[in-house]
Amino acid sequence: FLSMKASHLAESARSLLPHLTEDGVFVLLQNGLPEESLPDDLRLRAVSGIVGYNVQTKDGRYWQSNNGHLILGANPATAVLQKLKQAIEPYEAVTVTDNPLGYRWNKLAINAVINGLGAVSGQPLGAIFSNRAGRLAAMALLDEAGQVMRKLQVKEEIVPGTLSVFRFGTQGLARFVQHLILWILGRKYRHVRTSMLQDIEAGRQTEVEEIHGAIQRAARAAGVQTPVLDAVVH
C-alpha cells in the first residue's frame, strides 16, 4: 500500500518491485489520477485504491469523520483484488471494481471543490457552504469537471457517501436543490478543514498539481474550458 503524496510515487513504487512476489501488486492511495504518473512497467503492477472517507487530524491523532469504503480497482479486475478484499474487510468495507477511473473522477471532482475552496478561503466546509458565493463556486467547479468527464466519456461511479458530479452544474438538478444539498453537507461537515488548507497552514507543498492539475490537463486535451478551476489554481 503506497500512501505517500503523488510527487514521490514513481520512485517509491520502483523501490518496491524487488520485494513483490510474482503476482504481487501495490495499491495506489493517492489523490488525483496517480496511475498517469507511472511508467508502463509499474502501471502493470498497480491497483487503484480510492479512499471513500475523510480523515482529519486532531490533537495529534487521526479520526475518520464519515463512514466509507476502500475501493480497489483494475481493468480488467484480477484475482488479487478479491484476495485483498477478503483480507481487509474485517476492518474496513471494500468495493472491488473494473472501472476504477469512474470512481477516481468522482472523487477527483469533489476533491477539487472542497480542497480548492478550503485552500482559497482559509475556511472550514461549514463556512464555505453556508455562503451563497461558496455554493455557486462549488457548482461551477463540479460543472467544469462534469464537462470534462462527459467529453472523455468517463462512466461515473459514485464513491459511497458522496454525490454524483453530474447532478450539479448547468445540466444537473434544479438550482435550488443543488444549493440545498451543499448547505446540508456544509452543516454535516462544518468543522472539517481540508487537507490542502492544512498543508498551507503548516507550510507544506499542496497537491494542487495532482488534484486540480489533473483536471486541467485532461480539460486541455479534451478542448474544455475551465475558468473557475483555473482561478482556484492561480
Short mmCIF file of N, CA, C and O in Angstrom, two decimals, residues 114-161:
data_model
loop_
_atom_site.label_atom_id
_atom_site.label_comp_id
_atom_site.label_asym_id
_atom_site.label_seq_id
_atom_site.Cartn_x
_atom_site.Cartn_y
_atom_site.Cartn_z
N ILE A 114 -13.81 20.80 -2.54
CA ILE A 114 -13.62 21.03 -1.11
C ILE A 114 -12.19 21.46 -0.79
O ILE A 114 -11.97 22.36 0.02
N ASN A 115 -11.21 20.82 -1.44
CA ASN A 115 -9.83 21.22 -1.19
C ASN A 115 -9.51 22.58 -1.79
O ASN A 115 -8.85 23.40 -1.16
N GLY A 116 -9.99 22.81 -3.00
CA GLY A 116 -9.71 24.09 -3.65
C GLY A 116 -10.33 25.26 -2.92
O GLY A 116 -9.65 26.26 -2.63
N LEU A 117 -11.61 25.15 -2.60
CA LEU A 117 -12.28 26.26 -1.93
C LEU A 117 -11.80 26.42 -0.49
O LEU A 117 -11.72 27.53 0.03
N GLY A 118 -11.47 25.29 0.15
CA GLY A 118 -10.92 25.38 1.50
C GLY A 118 -9.59 26.11 1.52
O GLY A 118 -9.33 26.97 2.37
N ALA A 119 -8.73 25.79 0.55
CA ALA A 119 -7.41 26.41 0.49
C ALA A 119 -7.50 27.90 0.14
O ALA A 119 -6.80 28.73 0.70
N VAL A 120 -8.38 28.24 -0.81
CA VAL A 120 -8.52 29.63 -1.25
C VAL A 120 -9.11 30.51 -0.15
O VAL A 120 -8.66 31.63 0.08
N SER A 121 -10.13 29.98 0.54
CA SER A 121 -10.85 30.79 1.53
C SER A 121 -10.21 30.76 2.91
O SER A 121 -10.41 31.67 3.71
N GLY A 122 -9.47 29.67 3.22
CA GLY A 122 -8.95 29.50 4.57
C GLY A 122 -10.01 29.13 5.58
O GLY A 122 -9.80 29.26 6.79
N GLN A 123 -11.17 28.64 5.10
CA GLN A 123 -12.31 28.36 5.97
C GLN A 123 -12.64 26.87 6.00
O GLN A 123 -12.36 26.13 5.05
N PRO A 124 -13.27 26.39 7.09
CA PRO A 124 -13.80 25.03 7.11
C PRO A 124 -15.02 24.93 6.19
O PRO A 124 -15.57 25.94 5.74
N LEU A 125 -15.46 23.70 5.94
CA LEU A 125 -16.53 23.49 4.97
C LEU A 125 -17.83 24.17 5.37
O LEU A 125 -18.59 24.62 4.50
N GLY A 126 -18.11 24.25 6.66
CA GLY A 126 -19.36 24.88 7.09
C GLY A 126 -19.44 26.33 6.65
O GLY A 126 -20.48 26.79 6.16
N ALA A 127 -18.36 27.06 6.81
CA ALA A 127 -18.34 28.48 6.42
C ALA A 127 -18.44 28.63 4.91
O ALA A 127 -19.08 29.57 4.41
N ILE A 128 -17.83 27.71 4.16
CA ILE A 128 -17.86 27.80 2.70
C ILE A 128 -19.27 27.56 2.18
O ILE A 128 -19.80 28.34 1.37
N PHE A 129 -19.92 26.49 2.63
CA PHE A 129 -21.21 26.11 2.05
C PHE A 129 -22.40 26.81 2.70
O PHE A 129 -23.52 26.68 2.20
N SER A 130 -22.18 27.55 3.77
CA SER A 130 -23.26 28.40 4.28
C SER A 130 -23.31 29.71 3.52
O SER A 130 -24.25 30.49 3.67
N ASN A 131 -22.32 29.95 2.68
CA ASN A 131 -22.19 31.19 1.90
C ASN A 131 -22.65 30.93 0.47
O ASN A 131 -22.18 29.99 -0.17
N ARG A 132 -23.56 31.75 -0.04
CA ARG A 132 -24.09 31.53 -1.39
C ARG A 132 -22.98 31.56 -2.44
O ARG A 132 -22.99 30.75 -3.37
N ALA A 133 -22.04 32.47 -2.29
CA ALA A 133 -20.94 32.55 -3.25
C ALA A 133 -20.11 31.26 -3.23
O ALA A 133 -19.64 30.79 -4.27
N GLY A 134 -19.91 30.69 -2.04
CA GLY A 134 -19.18 29.44 -1.93
C GLY A 134 -19.90 28.30 -2.63
O GLY A 134 -19.28 27.48 -3.32
N ARG A 135 -21.23 28.26 -2.47
CA ARG A 135 -22.01 27.21 -3.13
C ARG A 135 -21.98 27.37 -4.65
O ARG A 135 -21.86 26.40 -5.39
N LEU A 136 -22.07 28.61 -5.12
CA LEU A 136 -22.03 28.85 -6.57
C LEU A 136 -20.67 28.45 -7.15
O LEU A 136 -20.59 27.89 -8.25
N ALA A 137 -19.60 28.74 -6.41
CA ALA A 137 -18.27 28.34 -6.87
C ALA A 137 -18.16 26.82 -6.93
O ALA A 137 -17.58 26.26 -7.87
N ALA A 138 -18.72 26.15 -5.92
CA ALA A 138 -18.70 24.68 -5.91
C ALA A 138 -19.46 24.12 -7.11
O ALA A 138 -18.99 23.18 -7.77
N MET A 139 -20.62 24.68 -7.39
CA MET A 139 -21.40 24.21 -8.54
C MET A 139 -20.64 24.41 -9.84
O MET A 139 -20.65 23.55 -10.73
N ALA A 140 -19.96 25.56 -9.97
CA ALA A 140 -19.21 25.84 -11.19
C ALA A 140 -18.06 24.86 -11.36
O ALA A 140 -17.79 24.38 -12.47
N LEU A 141 -17.35 24.55 -10.26
CA LEU A 141 -16.25 23.60 -10.33
C LEU A 141 -16.73 22.20 -10.72
O LEU A 141 -16.10 21.52 -11.53
N LEU A 142 -17.86 21.79 -10.14
CA LEU A 142 -18.42 20.48 -10.48
C LEU A 142 -18.90 20.45 -11.92
O LEU A 142 -18.79 19.44 -12.61
N ASP A 143 -19.45 21.57 -12.38
CA ASP A 143 -19.92 21.66 -13.76
C ASP A 143 -18.74 21.50 -14.72
O ASP A 143 -18.83 20.76 -15.72
N GLU A 144 -17.63 22.18 -14.43
CA GLU A 144 -16.46 22.08 -15.31
C GLU A 144 -15.90 20.66 -15.33
O GLU A 144 -15.57 20.12 -16.40
N ALA A 145 -15.79 20.05 -14.15
CA ALA A 145 -15.29 18.67 -14.09
C ALA A 145 -16.24 17.73 -14.83
O ALA A 145 -15.79 16.82 -15.54
N GLY A 146 -17.54 17.96 -14.68
CA GLY A 146 -18.53 17.13 -15.37
C GLY A 146 -18.42 17.24 -16.88
O GLY A 146 -18.57 16.25 -17.61
N GLN A 147 -18.15 18.45 -17.37
CA GLN A 147 -17.97 18.63 -18.82
C GLN A 147 -16.77 17.83 -19.33
O GLN A 147 -16.83 17.21 -20.40
N VAL A 148 -15.68 17.84 -18.55
CA VAL A 148 -14.50 17.07 -18.95
C VAL A 148 -14.83 15.58 -18.95
O VAL A 148 -14.47 14.84 -19.88
N MET A 149 -15.52 15.11 -17.91
CA MET A 149 -15.87 13.69 -17.82
C MET A 149 -16.74 13.26 -19.00
O MET A 149 -16.53 12.19 -19.58
N ARG A 150 -17.70 14.11 -19.36
CA ARG A 150 -18.56 13.77 -20.50
C ARG A 150 -17.76 13.71 -21.79
O ARG A 150 -17.96 12.82 -22.62
N LYS A 151 -16.86 14.67 -21.96
CA LYS A 151 -16.06 14.70 -23.19
C LYS A 151 -15.15 13.48 -23.28
O LYS A 151 -14.91 12.95 -24.36
N LEU A 152 -14.63 13.04 -22.15
CA LEU A 152 -13.77 11.86 -22.11
C LEU A 152 -14.56 10.56 -22.05
O LEU A 152 -13.97 9.48 -22.05
N GLN A 153 -15.88 10.67 -21.96
CA GLN A 153 -16.77 9.51 -21.86
C GLN A 153 -16.44 8.64 -20.66
O GLN A 153 -16.41 7.40 -20.74
N VAL A 154 -16.17 9.30 -19.53
CA VAL A 154 -15.95 8.59 -18.28
C VAL A 154 -17.29 8.11 -17.73
O VAL A 154 -18.22 8.92 -17.58
N LYS A 155 -17.40 6.83 -17.46
CA LYS A 155 -18.61 6.29 -16.84
C LYS A 155 -18.48 6.47 -15.33
O LYS A 155 -17.74 5.76 -14.67
N GLU A 156 -19.18 7.46 -14.81
CA GLU A 156 -19.03 7.81 -13.40
C GLU A 156 -19.51 6.70 -12.48
O GLU A 156 -20.57 6.11 -12.69
N GLU A 157 -18.70 6.42 -11.46
CA GLU A 157 -19.08 5.55 -10.35
C GLU A 157 -19.06 6.42 -9.10
O GLU A 157 -18.14 7.22 -8.92
N ILE A 158 -20.04 6.27 -8.25
CA ILE A 158 -20.16 7.17 -7.11
C ILE A 158 -19.52 6.54 -5.87
O ILE A 158 -19.92 5.46 -5.43
N VAL A 159 -18.52 7.21 -5.34
CA VAL A 159 -17.88 6.76 -4.11
C VAL A 159 -18.92 6.77 -2.99
O VAL A 159 -19.62 7.77 -2.81
N PRO A 160 -19.09 5.65 -2.25
CA PRO A 160 -20.09 5.62 -1.18
C PRO A 160 -19.95 6.81 -0.23
O PRO A 160 -18.85 7.13 0.21
N GLY A 161 -21.08 7.45 0.04
CA GLY A 161 -21.07 8.60 0.93
C GLY A 161 -20.89 9.93 0.23
O GLY A 161 -20.93 10.98 0.88
#
